[in-house]
Short mmCIF file of C-alpha atoms in Angstrom, two decimals:
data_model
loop_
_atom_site.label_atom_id
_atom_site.label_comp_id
_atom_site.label_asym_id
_atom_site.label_seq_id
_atom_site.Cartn_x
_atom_site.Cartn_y
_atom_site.Cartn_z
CA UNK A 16 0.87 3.57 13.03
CA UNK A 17 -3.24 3.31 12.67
CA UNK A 18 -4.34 6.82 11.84
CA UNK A 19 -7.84 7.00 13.86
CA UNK A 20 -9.26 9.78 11.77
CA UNK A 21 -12.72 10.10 10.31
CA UNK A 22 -12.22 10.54 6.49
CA UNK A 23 -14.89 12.31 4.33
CA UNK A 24 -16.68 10.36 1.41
CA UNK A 25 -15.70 12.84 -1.05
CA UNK A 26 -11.81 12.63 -2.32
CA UNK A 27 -9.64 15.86 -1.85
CA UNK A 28 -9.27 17.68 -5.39
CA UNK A 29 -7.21 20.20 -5.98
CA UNK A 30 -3.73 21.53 -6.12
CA UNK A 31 -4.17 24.31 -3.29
CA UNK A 32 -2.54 22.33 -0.52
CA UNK A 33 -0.15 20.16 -2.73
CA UNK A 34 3.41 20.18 -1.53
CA UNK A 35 6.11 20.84 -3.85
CA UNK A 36 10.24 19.77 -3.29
CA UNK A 37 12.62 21.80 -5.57
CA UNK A 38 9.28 21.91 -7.98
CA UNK A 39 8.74 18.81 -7.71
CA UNK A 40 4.92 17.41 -7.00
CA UNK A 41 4.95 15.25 -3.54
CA UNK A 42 2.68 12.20 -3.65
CA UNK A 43 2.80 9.25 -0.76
CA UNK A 44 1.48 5.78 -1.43
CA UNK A 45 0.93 2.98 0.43
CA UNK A 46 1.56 -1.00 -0.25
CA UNK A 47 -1.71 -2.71 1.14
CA UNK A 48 -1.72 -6.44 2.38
CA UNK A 49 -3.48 -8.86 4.31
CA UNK A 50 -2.34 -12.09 5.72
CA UNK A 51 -3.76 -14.87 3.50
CA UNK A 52 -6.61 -16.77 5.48
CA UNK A 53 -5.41 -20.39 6.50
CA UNK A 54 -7.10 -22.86 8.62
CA UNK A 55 -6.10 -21.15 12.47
CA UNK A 56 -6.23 -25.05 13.60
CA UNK A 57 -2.71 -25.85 11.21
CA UNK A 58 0.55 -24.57 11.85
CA UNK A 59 2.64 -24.12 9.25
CA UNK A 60 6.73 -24.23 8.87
CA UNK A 61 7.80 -21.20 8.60
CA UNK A 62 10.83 -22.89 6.94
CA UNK A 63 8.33 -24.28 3.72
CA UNK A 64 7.72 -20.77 2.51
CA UNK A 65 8.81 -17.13 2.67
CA UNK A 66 7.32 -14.84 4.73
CA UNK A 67 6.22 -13.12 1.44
CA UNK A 68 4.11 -16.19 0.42
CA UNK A 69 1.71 -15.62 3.03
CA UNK A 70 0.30 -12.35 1.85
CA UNK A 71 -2.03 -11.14 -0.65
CA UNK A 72 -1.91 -7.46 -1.88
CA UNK A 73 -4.29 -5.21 -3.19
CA UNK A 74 -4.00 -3.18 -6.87
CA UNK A 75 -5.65 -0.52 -7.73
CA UNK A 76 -7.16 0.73 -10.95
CA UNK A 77 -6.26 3.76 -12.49
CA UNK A 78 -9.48 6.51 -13.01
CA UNK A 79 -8.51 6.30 -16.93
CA UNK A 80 -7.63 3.11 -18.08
CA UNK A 81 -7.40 -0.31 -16.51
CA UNK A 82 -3.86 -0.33 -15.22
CA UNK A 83 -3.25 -1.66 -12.13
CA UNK A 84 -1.17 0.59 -9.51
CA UNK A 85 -0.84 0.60 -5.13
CA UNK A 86 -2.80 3.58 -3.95
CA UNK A 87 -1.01 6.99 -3.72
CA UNK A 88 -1.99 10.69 -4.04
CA UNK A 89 -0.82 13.78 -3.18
CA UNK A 90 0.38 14.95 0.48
CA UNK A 91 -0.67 18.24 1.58
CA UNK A 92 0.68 20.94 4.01
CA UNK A 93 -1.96 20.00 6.17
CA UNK A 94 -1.36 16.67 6.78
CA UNK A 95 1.74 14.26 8.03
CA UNK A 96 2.86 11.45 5.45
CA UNK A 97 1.49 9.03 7.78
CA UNK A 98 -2.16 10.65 6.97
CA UNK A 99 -1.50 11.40 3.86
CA UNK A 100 -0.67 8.33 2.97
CA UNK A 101 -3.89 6.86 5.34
CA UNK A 102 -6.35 9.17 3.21
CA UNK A 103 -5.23 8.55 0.02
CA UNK A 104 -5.48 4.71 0.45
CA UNK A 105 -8.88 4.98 1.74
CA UNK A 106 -10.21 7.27 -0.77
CA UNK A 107 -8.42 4.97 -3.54
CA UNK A 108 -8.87 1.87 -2.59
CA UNK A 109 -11.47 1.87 0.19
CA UNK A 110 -9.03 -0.24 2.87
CA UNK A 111 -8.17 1.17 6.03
CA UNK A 112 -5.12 -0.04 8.77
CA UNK A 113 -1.73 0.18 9.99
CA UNK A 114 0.44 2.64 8.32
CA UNK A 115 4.26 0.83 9.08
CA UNK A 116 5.98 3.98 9.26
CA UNK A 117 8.92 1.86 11.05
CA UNK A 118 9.30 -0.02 7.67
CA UNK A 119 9.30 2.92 5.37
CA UNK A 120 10.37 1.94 1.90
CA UNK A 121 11.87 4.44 0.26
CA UNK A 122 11.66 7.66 -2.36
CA UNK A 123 11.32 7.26 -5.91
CA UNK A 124 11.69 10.62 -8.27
CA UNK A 125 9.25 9.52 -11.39
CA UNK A 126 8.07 11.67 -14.86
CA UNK A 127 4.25 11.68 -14.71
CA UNK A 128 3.32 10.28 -17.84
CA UNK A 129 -0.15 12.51 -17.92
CA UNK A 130 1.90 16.04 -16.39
CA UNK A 131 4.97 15.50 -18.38
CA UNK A 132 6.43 16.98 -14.43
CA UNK A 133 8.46 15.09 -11.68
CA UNK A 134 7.08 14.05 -8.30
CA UNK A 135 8.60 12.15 -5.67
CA UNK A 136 6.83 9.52 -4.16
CA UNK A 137 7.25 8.34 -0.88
CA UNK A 138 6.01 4.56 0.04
CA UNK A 139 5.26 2.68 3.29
CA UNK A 140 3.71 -0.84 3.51
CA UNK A 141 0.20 -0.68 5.06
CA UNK A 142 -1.50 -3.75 7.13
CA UNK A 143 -5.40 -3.75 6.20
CA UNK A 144 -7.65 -3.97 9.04
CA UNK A 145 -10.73 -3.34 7.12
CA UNK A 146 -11.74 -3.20 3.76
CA UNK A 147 -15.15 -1.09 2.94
CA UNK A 148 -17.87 -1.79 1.07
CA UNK A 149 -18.12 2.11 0.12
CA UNK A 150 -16.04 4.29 -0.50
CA UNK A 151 -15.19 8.04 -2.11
CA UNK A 152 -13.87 6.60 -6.18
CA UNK A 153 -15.66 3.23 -5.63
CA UNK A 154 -17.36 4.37 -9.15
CA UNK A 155 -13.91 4.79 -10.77
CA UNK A 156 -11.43 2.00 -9.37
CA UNK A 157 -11.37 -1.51 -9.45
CA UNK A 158 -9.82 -3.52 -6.53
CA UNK A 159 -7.89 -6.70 -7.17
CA UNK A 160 -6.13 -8.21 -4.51
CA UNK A 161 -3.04 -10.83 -5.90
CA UNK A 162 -0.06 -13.01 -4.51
CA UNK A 163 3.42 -10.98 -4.81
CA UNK A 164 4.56 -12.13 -8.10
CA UNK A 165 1.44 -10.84 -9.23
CA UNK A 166 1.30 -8.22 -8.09
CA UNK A 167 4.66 -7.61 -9.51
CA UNK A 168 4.22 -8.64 -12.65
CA UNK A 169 0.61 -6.33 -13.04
CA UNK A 170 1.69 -2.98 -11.47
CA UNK A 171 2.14 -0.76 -14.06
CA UNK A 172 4.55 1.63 -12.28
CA UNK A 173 8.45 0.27 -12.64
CA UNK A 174 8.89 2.58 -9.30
CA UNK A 175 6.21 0.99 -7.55
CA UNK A 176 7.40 -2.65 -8.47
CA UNK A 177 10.85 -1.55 -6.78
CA UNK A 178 9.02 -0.10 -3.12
CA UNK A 179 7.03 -3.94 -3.52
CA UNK A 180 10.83 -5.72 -3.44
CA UNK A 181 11.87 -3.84 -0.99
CA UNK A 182 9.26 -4.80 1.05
CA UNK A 183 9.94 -8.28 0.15
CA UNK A 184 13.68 -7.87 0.82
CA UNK A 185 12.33 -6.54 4.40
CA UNK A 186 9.66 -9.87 4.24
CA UNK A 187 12.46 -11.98 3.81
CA UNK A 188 14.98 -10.66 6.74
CA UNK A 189 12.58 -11.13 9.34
CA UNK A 190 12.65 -14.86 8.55
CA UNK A 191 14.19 -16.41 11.33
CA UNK A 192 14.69 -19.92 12.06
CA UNK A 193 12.11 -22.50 11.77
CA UNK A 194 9.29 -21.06 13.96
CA UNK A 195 6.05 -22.79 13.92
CA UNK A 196 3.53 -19.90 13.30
CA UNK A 197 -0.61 -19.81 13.34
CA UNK A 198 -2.05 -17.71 10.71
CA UNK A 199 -5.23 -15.78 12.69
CA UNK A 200 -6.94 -13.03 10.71
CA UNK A 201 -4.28 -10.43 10.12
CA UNK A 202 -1.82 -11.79 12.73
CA UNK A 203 0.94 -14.01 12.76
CA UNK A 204 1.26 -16.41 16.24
CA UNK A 205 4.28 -18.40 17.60
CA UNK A 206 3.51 -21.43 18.75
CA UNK A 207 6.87 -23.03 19.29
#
């Protein structure tokens, strides 16, 4: 689902609006990726590689330190999931696109290290269909966009590194076959 909503240049702040579960903070993050940019001209056999292999994803830094983390943020009472989770990838990381609310990956309960409080974040896979030059903590994050076991291996959150293999469990049972596919900006082709 593509959330076509204007977002403001300024990040929300604020608890006001938070939700809470059983007192327990709600955040929502997403897992962005981009199809990695091959020569349309080639096919390639679906059969040589996983579906996974194909992909880059993008990290985020953390406003205090240099660790590397997917987008999330709180959700608010006055917003779905699917925007919640939207805004606070745009804000964060300055991508916009698909929110895959279809291929929803899960709920993790985790101890905030900086709160000392449980939240429970939710996590969806999101397909980048832009990524801005500008954009609200562009002064306090650094983008890095990786292969999978890179972006395993530099996530800092254990419970994020578990929503990323789920969504390469879900990569991998889509794989059907040998297919020929082209590779076009963001979209996968048959050409069998």
């Amino acid at each position: 689902m593509q959330i076509k909503k204007s977002f403001s240049m300024n990040s929300r702040t604020g608890r006001d609006l938070q939700r809470y579960n059983r007192g327990c903070r709600q955040v929502v993050g997403c897992i962005p990726y981009r199809s990695i940019k091959r020569d349309p001209s080639s096919c390639v056999q679906q059969g040589s590689s996983t579906p996974i292999d194909d992909l880059e994803f993008l990290l985020i830094s953390s406003q205090k330190n240099p660790r590397m983390m997917f987008p999330k943020g709180g959700w608010e009472i006055d917003e779905s999931l699917e925007e919640a989770a939207s805004r606070e990838t745009f804000e964060e990381a300055g991508v916009v696109g698909e929110v895959q609310v279809q291929e929803y990956l899960g709920t993790w309960s985790f101890k905030s290290k900086s709160q000392g409080t449980f939240h429970e974040g939710h996590m969806f896979p999101l397909r980048v269909t832009e990524e801005l030059d500008d954009w609200p903590e562009k002064s306090v994050r650094r983008r890095l966009w990786v292969k999978f076991s890179e972006a395993r291996e530099v996530c800092w959150h254990p419970w994020m590194k578990e929503a990323l293999d789920v969504f390469a469990s879900k990569m991998s049972k889509r794989k059907e076959g040998t297919q020929m596919y082209h590779f076009k900006e963001n979209t996968v082709v048959c050409c069998s």
